[in-house]
mmCIF file of C-alpha atoms in Angstrom:
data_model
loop_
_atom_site.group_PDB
_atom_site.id
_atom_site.type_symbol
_atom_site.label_atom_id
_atom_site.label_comp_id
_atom_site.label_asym_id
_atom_site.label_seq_id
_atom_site.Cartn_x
_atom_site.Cartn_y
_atom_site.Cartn_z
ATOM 1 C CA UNK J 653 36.159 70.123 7.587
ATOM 2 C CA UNK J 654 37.829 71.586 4.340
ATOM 3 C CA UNK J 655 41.425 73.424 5.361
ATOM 4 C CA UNK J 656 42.796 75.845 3.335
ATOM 5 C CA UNK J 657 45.952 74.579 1.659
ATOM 6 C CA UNK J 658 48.430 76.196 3.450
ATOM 7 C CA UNK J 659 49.908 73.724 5.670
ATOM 8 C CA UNK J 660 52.873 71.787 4.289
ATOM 9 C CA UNK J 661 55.480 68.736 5.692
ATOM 10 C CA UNK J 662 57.937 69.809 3.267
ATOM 11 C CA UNK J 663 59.519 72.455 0.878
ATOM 12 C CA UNK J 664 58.102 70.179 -2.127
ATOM 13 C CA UNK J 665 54.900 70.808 -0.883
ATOM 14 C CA UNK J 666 54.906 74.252 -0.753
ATOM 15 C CA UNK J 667 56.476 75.060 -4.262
ATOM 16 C CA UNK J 668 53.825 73.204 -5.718
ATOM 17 C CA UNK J 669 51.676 75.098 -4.099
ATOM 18 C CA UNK J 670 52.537 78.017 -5.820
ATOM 19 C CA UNK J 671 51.043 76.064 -8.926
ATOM 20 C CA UNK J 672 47.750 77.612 -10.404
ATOM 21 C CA UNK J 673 46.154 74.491 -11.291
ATOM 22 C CA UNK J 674 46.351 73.651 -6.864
ATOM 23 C CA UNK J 675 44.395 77.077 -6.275
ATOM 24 C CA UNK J 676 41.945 76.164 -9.512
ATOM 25 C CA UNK J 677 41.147 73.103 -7.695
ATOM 26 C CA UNK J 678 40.799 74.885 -4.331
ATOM 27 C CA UNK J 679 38.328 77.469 -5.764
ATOM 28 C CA UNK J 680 36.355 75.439 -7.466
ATOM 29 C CA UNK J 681 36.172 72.366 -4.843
ATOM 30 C CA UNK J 682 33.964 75.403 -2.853
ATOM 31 C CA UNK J 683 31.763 75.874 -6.013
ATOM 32 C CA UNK J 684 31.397 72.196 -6.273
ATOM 33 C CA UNK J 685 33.388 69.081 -4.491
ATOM 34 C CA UNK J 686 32.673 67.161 -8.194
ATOM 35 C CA UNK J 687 34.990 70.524 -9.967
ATOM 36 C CA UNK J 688 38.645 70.050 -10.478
ATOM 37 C CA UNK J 689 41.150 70.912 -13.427
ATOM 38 C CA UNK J 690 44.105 67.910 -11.867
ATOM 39 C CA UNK J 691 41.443 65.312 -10.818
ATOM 40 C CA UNK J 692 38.728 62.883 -11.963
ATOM 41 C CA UNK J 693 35.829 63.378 -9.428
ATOM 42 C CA UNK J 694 32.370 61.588 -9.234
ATOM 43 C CA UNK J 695 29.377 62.260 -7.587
ATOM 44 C CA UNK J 696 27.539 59.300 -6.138
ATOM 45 C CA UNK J 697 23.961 59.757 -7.762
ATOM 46 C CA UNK J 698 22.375 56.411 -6.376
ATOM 47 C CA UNK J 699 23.492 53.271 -4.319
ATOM 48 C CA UNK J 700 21.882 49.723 -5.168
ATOM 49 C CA UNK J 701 21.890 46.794 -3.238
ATOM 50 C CA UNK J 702 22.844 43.731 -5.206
ATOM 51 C CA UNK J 703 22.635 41.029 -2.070
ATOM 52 C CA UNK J 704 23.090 41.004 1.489
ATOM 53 C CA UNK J 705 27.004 42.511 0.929
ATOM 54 C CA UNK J 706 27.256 44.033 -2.473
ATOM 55 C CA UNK J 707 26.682 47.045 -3.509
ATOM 56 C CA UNK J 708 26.394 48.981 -7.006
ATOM 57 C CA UNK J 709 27.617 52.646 -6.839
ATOM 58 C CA UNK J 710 26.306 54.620 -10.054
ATOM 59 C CA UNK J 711 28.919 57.655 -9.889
ATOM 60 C CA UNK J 712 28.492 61.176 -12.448
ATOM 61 C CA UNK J 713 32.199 61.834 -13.326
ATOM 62 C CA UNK J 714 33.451 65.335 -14.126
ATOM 63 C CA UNK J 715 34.699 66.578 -17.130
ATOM 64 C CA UNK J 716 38.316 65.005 -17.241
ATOM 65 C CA UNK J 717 36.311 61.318 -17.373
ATOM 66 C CA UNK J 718 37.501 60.224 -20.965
ATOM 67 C CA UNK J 719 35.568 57.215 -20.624
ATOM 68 C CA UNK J 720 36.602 53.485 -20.899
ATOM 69 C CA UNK J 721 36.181 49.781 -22.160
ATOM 70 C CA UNK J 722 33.716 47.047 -21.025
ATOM 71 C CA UNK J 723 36.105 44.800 -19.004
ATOM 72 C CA UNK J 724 38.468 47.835 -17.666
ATOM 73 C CA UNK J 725 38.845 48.289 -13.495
ATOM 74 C CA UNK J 726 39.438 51.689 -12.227
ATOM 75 C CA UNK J 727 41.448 52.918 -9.343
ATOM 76 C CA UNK J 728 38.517 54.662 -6.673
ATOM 77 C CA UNK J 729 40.671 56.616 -4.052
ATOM 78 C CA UNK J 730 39.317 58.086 -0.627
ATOM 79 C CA UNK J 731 39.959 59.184 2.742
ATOM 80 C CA UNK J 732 39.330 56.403 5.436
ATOM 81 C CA UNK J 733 39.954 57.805 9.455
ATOM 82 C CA UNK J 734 42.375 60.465 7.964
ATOM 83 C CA UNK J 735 44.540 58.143 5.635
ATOM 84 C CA UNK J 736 43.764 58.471 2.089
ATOM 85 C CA UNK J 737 43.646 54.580 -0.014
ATOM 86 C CA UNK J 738 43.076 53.699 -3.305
ATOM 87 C CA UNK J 739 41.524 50.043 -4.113
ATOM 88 C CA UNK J 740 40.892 48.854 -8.124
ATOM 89 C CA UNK J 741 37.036 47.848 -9.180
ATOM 90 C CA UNK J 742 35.914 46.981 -12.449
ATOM 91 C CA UNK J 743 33.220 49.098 -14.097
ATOM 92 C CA UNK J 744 30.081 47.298 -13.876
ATOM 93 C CA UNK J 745 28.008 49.512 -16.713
ATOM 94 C CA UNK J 746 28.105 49.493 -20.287
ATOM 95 C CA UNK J 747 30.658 53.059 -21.595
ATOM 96 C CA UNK J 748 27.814 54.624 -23.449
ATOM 97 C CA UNK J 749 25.795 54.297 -20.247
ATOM 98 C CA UNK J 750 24.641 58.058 -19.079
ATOM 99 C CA UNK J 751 26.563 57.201 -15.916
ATOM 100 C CA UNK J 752 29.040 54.929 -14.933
ATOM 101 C CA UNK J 753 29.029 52.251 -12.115
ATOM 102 C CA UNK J 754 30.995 49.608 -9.729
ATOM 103 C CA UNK J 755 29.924 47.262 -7.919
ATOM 104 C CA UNK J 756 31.510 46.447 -4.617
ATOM 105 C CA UNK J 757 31.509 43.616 -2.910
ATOM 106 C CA UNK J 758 32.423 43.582 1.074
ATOM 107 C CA UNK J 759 35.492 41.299 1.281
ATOM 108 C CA UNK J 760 36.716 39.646 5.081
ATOM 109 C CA UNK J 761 39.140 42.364 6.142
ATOM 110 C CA UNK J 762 39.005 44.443 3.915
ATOM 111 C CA UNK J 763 39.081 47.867 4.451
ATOM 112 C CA UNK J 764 37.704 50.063 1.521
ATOM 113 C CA UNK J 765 34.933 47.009 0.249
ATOM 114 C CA UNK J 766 33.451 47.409 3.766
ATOM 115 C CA UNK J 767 33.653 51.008 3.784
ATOM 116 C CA UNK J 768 32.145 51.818 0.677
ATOM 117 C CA UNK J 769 29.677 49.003 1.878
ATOM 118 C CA UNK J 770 28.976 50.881 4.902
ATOM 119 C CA UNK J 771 29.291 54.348 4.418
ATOM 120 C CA UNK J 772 29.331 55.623 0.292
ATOM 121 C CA UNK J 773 25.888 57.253 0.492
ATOM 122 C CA UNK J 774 24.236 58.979 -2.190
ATOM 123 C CA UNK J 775 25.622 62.835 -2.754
ATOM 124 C CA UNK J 776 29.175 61.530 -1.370
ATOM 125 C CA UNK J 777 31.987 62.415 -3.788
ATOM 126 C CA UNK J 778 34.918 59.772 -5.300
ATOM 127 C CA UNK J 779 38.121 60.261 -6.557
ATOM 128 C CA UNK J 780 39.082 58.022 -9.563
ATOM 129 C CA UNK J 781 42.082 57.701 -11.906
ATOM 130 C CA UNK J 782 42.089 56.622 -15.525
ATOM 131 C CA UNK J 783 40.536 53.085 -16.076
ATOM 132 C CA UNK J 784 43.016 50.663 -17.252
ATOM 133 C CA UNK J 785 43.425 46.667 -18.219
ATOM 134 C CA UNK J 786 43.097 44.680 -21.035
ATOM 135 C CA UNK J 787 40.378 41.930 -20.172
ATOM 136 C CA UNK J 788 38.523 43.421 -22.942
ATOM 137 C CA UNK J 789 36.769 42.676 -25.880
ATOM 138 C CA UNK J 790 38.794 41.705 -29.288
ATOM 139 C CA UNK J 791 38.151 44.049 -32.691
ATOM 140 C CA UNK J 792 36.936 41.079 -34.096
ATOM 141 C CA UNK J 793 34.647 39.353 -32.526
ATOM 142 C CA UNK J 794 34.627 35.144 -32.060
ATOM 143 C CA UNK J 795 31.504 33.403 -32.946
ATOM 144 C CA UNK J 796 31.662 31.521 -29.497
ATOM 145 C CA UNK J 797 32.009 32.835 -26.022
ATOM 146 C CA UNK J 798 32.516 31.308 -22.496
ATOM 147 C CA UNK J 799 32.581 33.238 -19.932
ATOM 148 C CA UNK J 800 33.935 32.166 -16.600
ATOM 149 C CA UNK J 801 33.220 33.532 -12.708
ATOM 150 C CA UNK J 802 33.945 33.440 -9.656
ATOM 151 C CA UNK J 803 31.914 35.533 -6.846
ATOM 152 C CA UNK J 804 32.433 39.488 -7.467
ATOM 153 C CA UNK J 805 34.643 38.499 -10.880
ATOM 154 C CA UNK J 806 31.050 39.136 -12.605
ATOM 155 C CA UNK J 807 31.432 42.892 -12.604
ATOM 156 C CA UNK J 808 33.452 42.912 -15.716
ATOM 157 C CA UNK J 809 31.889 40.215 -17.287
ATOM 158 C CA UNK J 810 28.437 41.897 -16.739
ATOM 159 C CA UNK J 811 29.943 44.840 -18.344
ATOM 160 C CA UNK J 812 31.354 43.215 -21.589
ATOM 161 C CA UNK J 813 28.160 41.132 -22.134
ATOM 162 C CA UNK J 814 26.055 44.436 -22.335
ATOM 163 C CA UNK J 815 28.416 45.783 -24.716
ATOM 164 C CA UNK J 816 27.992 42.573 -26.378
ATOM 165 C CA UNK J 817 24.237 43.078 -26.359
ATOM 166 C CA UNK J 818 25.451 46.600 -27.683
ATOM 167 C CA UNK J 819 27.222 45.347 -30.473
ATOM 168 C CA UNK J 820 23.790 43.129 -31.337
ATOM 169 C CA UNK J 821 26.140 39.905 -31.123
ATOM 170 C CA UNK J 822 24.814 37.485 -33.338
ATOM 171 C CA UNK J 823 26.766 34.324 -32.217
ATOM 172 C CA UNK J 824 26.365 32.056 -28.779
ATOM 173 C CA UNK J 825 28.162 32.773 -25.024
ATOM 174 C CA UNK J 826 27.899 30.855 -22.054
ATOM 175 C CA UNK J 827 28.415 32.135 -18.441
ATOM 176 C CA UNK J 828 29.378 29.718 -15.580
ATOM 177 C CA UNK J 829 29.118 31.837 -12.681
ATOM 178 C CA UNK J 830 30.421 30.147 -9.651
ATOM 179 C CA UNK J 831 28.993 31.656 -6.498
ATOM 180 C CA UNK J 832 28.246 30.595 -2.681
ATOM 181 C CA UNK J 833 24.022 30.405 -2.803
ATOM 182 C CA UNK J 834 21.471 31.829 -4.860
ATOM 183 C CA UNK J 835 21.136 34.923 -2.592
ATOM 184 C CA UNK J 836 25.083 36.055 -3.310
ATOM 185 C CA UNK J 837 24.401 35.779 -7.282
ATOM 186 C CA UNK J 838 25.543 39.386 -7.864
ATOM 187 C CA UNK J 839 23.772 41.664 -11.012
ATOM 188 C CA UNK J 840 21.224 39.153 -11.154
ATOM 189 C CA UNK J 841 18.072 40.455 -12.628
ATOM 190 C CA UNK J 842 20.570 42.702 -14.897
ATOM 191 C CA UNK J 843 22.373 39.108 -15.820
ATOM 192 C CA UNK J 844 18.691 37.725 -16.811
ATOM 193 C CA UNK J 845 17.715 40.752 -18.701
ATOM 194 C CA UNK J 846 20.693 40.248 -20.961
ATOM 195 C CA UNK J 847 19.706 36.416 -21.559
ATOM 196 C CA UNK J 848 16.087 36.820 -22.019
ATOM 197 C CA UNK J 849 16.208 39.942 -24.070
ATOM 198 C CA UNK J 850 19.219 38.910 -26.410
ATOM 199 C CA UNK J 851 18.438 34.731 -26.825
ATOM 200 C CA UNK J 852 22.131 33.882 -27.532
ATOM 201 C CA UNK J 853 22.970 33.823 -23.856
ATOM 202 C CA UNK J 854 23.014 30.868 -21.324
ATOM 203 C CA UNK J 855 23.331 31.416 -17.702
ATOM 204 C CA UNK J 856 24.342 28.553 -15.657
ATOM 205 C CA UNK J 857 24.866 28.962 -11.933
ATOM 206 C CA UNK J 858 26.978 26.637 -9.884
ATOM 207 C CA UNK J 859 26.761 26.803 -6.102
ATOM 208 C CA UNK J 860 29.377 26.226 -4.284
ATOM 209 C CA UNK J 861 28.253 26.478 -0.283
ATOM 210 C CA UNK J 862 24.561 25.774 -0.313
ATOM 211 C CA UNK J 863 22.926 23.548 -2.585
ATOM 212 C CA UNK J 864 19.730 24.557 -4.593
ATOM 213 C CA UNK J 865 17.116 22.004 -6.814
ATOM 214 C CA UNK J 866 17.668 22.759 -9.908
ATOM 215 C CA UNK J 867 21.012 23.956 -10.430
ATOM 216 C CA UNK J 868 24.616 22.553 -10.080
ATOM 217 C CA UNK J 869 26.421 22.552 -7.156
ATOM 218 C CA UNK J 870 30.496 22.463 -6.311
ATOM 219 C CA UNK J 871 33.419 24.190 -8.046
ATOM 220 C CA UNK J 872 35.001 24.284 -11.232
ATOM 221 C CA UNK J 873 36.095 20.835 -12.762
ATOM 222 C CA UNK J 874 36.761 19.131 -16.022
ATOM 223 C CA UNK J 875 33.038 17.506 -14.987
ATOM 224 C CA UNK J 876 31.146 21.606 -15.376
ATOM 225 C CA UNK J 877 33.539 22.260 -18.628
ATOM 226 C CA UNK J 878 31.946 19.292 -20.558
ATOM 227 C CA UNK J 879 28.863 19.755 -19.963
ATOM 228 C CA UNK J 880 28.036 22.851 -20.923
ATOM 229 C CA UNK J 881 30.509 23.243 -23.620
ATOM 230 C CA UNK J 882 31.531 21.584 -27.555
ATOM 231 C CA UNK J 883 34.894 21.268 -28.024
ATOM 232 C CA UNK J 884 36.216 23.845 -25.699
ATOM 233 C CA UNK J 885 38.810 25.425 -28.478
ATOM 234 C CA UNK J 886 36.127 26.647 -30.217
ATOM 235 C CA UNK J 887 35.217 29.351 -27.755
ATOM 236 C CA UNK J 888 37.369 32.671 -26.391
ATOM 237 C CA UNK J 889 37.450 32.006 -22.515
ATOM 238 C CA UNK J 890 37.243 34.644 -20.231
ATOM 239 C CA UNK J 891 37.627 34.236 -16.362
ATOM 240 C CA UNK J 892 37.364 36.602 -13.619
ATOM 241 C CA UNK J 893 37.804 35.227 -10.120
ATOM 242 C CA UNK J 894 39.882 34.530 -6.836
ATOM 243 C CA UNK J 895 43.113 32.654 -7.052
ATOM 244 C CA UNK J 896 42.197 29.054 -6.751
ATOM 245 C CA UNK J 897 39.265 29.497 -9.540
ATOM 246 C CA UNK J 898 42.033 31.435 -11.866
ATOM 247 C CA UNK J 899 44.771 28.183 -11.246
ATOM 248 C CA UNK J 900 42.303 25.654 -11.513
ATOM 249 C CA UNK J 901 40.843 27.343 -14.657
ATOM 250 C CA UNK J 902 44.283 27.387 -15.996
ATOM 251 C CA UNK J 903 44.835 23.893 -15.462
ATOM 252 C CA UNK J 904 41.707 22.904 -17.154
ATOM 253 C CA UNK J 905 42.145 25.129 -20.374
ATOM 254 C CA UNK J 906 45.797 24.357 -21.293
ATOM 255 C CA UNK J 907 46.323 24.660 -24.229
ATOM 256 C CA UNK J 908 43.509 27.108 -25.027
ATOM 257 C CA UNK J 909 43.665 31.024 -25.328
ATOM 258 C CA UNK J 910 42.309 32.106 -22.442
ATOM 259 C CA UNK J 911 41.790 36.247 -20.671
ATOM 260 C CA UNK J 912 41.768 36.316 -17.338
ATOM 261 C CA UNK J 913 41.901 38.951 -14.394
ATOM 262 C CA UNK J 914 42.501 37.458 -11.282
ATOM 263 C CA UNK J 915 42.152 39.399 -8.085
ATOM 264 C CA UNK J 916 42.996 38.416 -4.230
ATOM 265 C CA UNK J 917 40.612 38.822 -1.395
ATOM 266 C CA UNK J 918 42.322 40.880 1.868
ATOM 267 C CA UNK J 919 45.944 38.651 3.670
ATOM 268 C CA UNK J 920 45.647 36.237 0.531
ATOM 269 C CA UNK J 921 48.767 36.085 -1.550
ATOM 270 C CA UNK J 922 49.321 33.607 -4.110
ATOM 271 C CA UNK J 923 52.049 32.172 -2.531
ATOM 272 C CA UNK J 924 52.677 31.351 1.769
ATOM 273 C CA UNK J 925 55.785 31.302 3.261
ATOM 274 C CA UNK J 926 56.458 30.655 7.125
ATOM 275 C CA UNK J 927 60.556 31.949 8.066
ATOM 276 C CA UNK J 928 62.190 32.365 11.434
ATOM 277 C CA UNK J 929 63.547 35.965 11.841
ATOM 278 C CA UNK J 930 63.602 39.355 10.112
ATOM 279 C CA UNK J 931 65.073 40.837 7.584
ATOM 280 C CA UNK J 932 65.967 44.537 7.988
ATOM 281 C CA UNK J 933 64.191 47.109 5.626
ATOM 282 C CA UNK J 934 65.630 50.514 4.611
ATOM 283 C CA UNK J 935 63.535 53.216 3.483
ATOM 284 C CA UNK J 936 65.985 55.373 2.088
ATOM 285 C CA UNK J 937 63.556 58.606 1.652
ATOM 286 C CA UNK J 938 62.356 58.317 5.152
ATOM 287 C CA UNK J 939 65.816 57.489 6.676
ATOM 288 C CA UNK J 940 64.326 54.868 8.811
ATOM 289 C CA UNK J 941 64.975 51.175 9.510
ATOM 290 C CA UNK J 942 62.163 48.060 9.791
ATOM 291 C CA UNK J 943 61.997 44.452 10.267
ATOM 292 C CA UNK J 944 59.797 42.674 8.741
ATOM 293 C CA UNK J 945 59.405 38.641 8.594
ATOM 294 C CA UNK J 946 59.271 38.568 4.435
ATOM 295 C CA UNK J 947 56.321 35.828 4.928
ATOM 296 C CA UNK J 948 53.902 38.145 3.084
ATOM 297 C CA UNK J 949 53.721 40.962 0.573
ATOM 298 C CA UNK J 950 56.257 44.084 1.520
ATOM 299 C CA UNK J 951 53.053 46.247 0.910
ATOM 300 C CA UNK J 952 51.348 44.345 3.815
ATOM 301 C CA UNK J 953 53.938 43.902 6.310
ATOM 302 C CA UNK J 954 54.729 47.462 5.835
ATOM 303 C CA UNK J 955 50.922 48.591 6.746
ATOM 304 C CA UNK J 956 51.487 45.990 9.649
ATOM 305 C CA UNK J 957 53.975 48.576 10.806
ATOM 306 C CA UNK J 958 51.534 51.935 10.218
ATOM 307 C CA UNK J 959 53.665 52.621 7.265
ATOM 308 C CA UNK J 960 51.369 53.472 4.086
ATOM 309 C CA UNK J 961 53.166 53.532 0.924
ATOM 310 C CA UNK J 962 51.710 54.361 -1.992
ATOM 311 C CA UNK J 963 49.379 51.380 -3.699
ATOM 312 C CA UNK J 964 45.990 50.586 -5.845
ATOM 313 C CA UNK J 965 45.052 47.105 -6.780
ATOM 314 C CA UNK J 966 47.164 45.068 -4.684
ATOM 315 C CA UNK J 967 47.872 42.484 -6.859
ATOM 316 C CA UNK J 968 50.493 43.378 -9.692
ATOM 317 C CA UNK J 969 47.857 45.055 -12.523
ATOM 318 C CA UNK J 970 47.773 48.515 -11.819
ATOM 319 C CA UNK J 971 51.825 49.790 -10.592
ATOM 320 C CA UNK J 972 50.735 52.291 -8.491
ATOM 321 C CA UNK J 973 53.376 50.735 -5.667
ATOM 322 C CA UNK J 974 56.144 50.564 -7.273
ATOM 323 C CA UNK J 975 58.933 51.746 -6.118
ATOM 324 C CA UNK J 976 63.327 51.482 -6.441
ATOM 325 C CA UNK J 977 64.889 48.673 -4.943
ATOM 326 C CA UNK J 978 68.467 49.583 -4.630
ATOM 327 C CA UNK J 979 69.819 46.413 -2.674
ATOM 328 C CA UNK J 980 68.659 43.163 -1.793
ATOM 329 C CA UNK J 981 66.552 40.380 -3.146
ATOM 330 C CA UNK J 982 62.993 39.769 -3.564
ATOM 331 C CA UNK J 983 60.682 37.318 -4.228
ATOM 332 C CA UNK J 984 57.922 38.185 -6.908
ATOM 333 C CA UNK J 985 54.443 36.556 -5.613
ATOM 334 C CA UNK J 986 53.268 36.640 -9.177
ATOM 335 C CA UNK J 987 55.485 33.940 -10.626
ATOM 336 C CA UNK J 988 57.887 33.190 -7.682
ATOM 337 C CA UNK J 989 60.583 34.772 -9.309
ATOM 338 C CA UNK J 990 63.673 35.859 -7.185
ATOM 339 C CA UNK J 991 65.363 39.044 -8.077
ATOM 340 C CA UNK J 992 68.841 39.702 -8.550
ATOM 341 C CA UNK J 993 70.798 41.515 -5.707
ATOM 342 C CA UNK J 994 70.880 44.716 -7.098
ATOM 343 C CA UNK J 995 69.441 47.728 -8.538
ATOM 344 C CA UNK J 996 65.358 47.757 -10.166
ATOM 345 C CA UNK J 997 61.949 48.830 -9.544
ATOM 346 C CA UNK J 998 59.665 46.134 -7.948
ATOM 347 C CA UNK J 999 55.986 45.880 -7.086
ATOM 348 C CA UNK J 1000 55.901 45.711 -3.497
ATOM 349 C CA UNK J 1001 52.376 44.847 -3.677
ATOM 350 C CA UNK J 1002 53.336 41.131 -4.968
ATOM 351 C CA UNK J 1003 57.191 41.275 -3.934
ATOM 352 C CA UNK J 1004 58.844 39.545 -0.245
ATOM 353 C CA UNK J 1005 61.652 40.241 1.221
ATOM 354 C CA UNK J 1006 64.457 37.567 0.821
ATOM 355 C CA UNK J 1007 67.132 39.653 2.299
ATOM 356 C CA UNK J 1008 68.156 42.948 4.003
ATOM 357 C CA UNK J 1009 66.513 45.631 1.568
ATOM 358 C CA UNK J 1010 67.048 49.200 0.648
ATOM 359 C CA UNK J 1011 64.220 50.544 -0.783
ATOM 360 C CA UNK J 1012 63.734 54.167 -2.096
ATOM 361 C CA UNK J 1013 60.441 54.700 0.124
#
């Protein structure tokens, strides 16, 4: 049920109540839920099903959409059993596309993939932000492209080879597209369009859980890389995937320029810790005290304890969780850096507690 915005938890709320652009919103949220002067809305004008758990959402932004870059992820917010969350997703479509689209893979334990999985039906309306990331295309382009994926890491791939076939691309790309079984290739008649109807790309899928005739089977190695590639520093690498795929990528191409976007499926952090005891937590804007074991993200063990900080992708891109760390130390999960003692802003997203921590939550 809609409530009129009159019920606030704190002065704050109330002064910016006053604001004209709130009541603008208010107003025109009764015209239409897509309207708003503050926020980019989307209607949900059709759902595809891409296998037996992904999805493609094709959403009709409102006005304040500004539009964004083949290879960009944008933060989708909504309202799950009264708590709002925000999760990250790359833009499947091309930008000149009439509308725009994600696709949304369910993930084990995770909350909004299964949701939207579940429940995003067509007329439902989304709340996005502005898209952001840099695992886009060069002004230039190379002559040679290989493209590298893992699972769901095809949604921005699929997006920057149709702007490729856009651009009419006149040199050669190859996509290894790493992916449990035939039936979980995600985009895939889309994927074959693009090679039949261009002729400079080749398609190889690898299976890594059930074998097919015809087709390579396993995970990335040195073994894949030669045999569908010449001389490997002749092509710009891309590679979109989980966290082994994205280290063992690395590993492979050192020494060569590579783009990558890694993301991390639901409990997986890059690095895994096991401690004995807690370490006490202040939230100094709260004015309460937790423990928490500093085995896993601060973001996570703070859900653990119904607290719901701010957050988007959950994995150090997008900065939506960050907040003031006034005292203590930290490890960051993205490079296994530990903080000084004092004073900074952290991603608690991809930080763990090392010590007793003040943070400005």
């Amino acid at each position: 049920m809609k409530t009129f915005p009159f019920i606030y938890n704190e002065p704050r709320q109330f002064l910016s109540s006053l604001q004209g652009k709130q009541w603008a919103d208010f107003l025109l949220g009764e015209i239409n839920p897509r309207f708003s002067v503050t926020t980019i809305k989307a209607k949900v004008v059709a759902v595809r099903e891409e296998t037996a758990d992904a999805k493609t959402i094709v959403l009709k932004p409102n006005w304040l959409w500004k539009g964004f870059r083949s290879g960009q992820h944008v933060p989708v917010t909504l309202e799950i059993a009264g708590r709002r969350v925000t999760r990250y997703y790359s833009l499947s479509s091309l930008p000149k596309d009439k509308y725009l689209s994600i696709t949304v893979k369910r993930q084990k334990g995770g909350l909004v993939s299964n949701f939207i999985n579940t429940n995003i039906k067509k007329g439902d309306v989304l709340e996005l932000g502005d898209p952001t990331g840099h695992f886009t295309l060069p002004k230039t382009l190379p002559s040679k492209f290989l493209f590298l994926a893992g699972g769901s890491g095809i949604t921005p791939i699929h997006s920057i080879l149709k702007q490729l076939a856009a651009n009419q691309f006149k040199g050669k790309a190859t996509l290894l597209y790493f992916v449990r079984s035939f039936e979980d290739i995600i985009l895939h008649s889309s994927l074959e369009e693009i090679a039949k109807s261009t002729g400079w790309l080749e398609i190889k899928y690898i299976f890594s859980d059930v074998p097919k005739e015809g087709y390579d089977s396993g995970f990335l190695s040195k073994e894949i890389l030669q045999k569908y590639t010449e001389d490997l520093k002749s092509y710009s690498v891309y590679v979109c995937g989980p966290a082994p795929m994205q280290t063992k990528a690395l590993s492979l191409l050192e020494g060569i320029d590579v783009k990558s976007e890694l993301f991390l499926l639901p409990g997986q952090t890059s690095s895994k810790v096991k401690k004995t005891g807690t370490v006490d937590v202040f939230l100094s804007l709260s004015h309460k005290t937790i423990q928490v074991k500093g085995e896993r993200s601060l973001l996570e063990e703070l859900e653990d304890q119904g607290i719901y900080p701010q957050s988007g992708c959950r994995m150090g891109i997008c900065h939506t969780c960050v907040c003031k760390k006034a005292v203590g130390s930290v490890t960051d999960l993205s490079n296994g850096e530990v903080s000084e003692l004092g004073e900074e802003n952290i991603q608690i997203c991809v930080s763990r507690a090392e010590s007793n921590l003040e943070l400005e939550l």
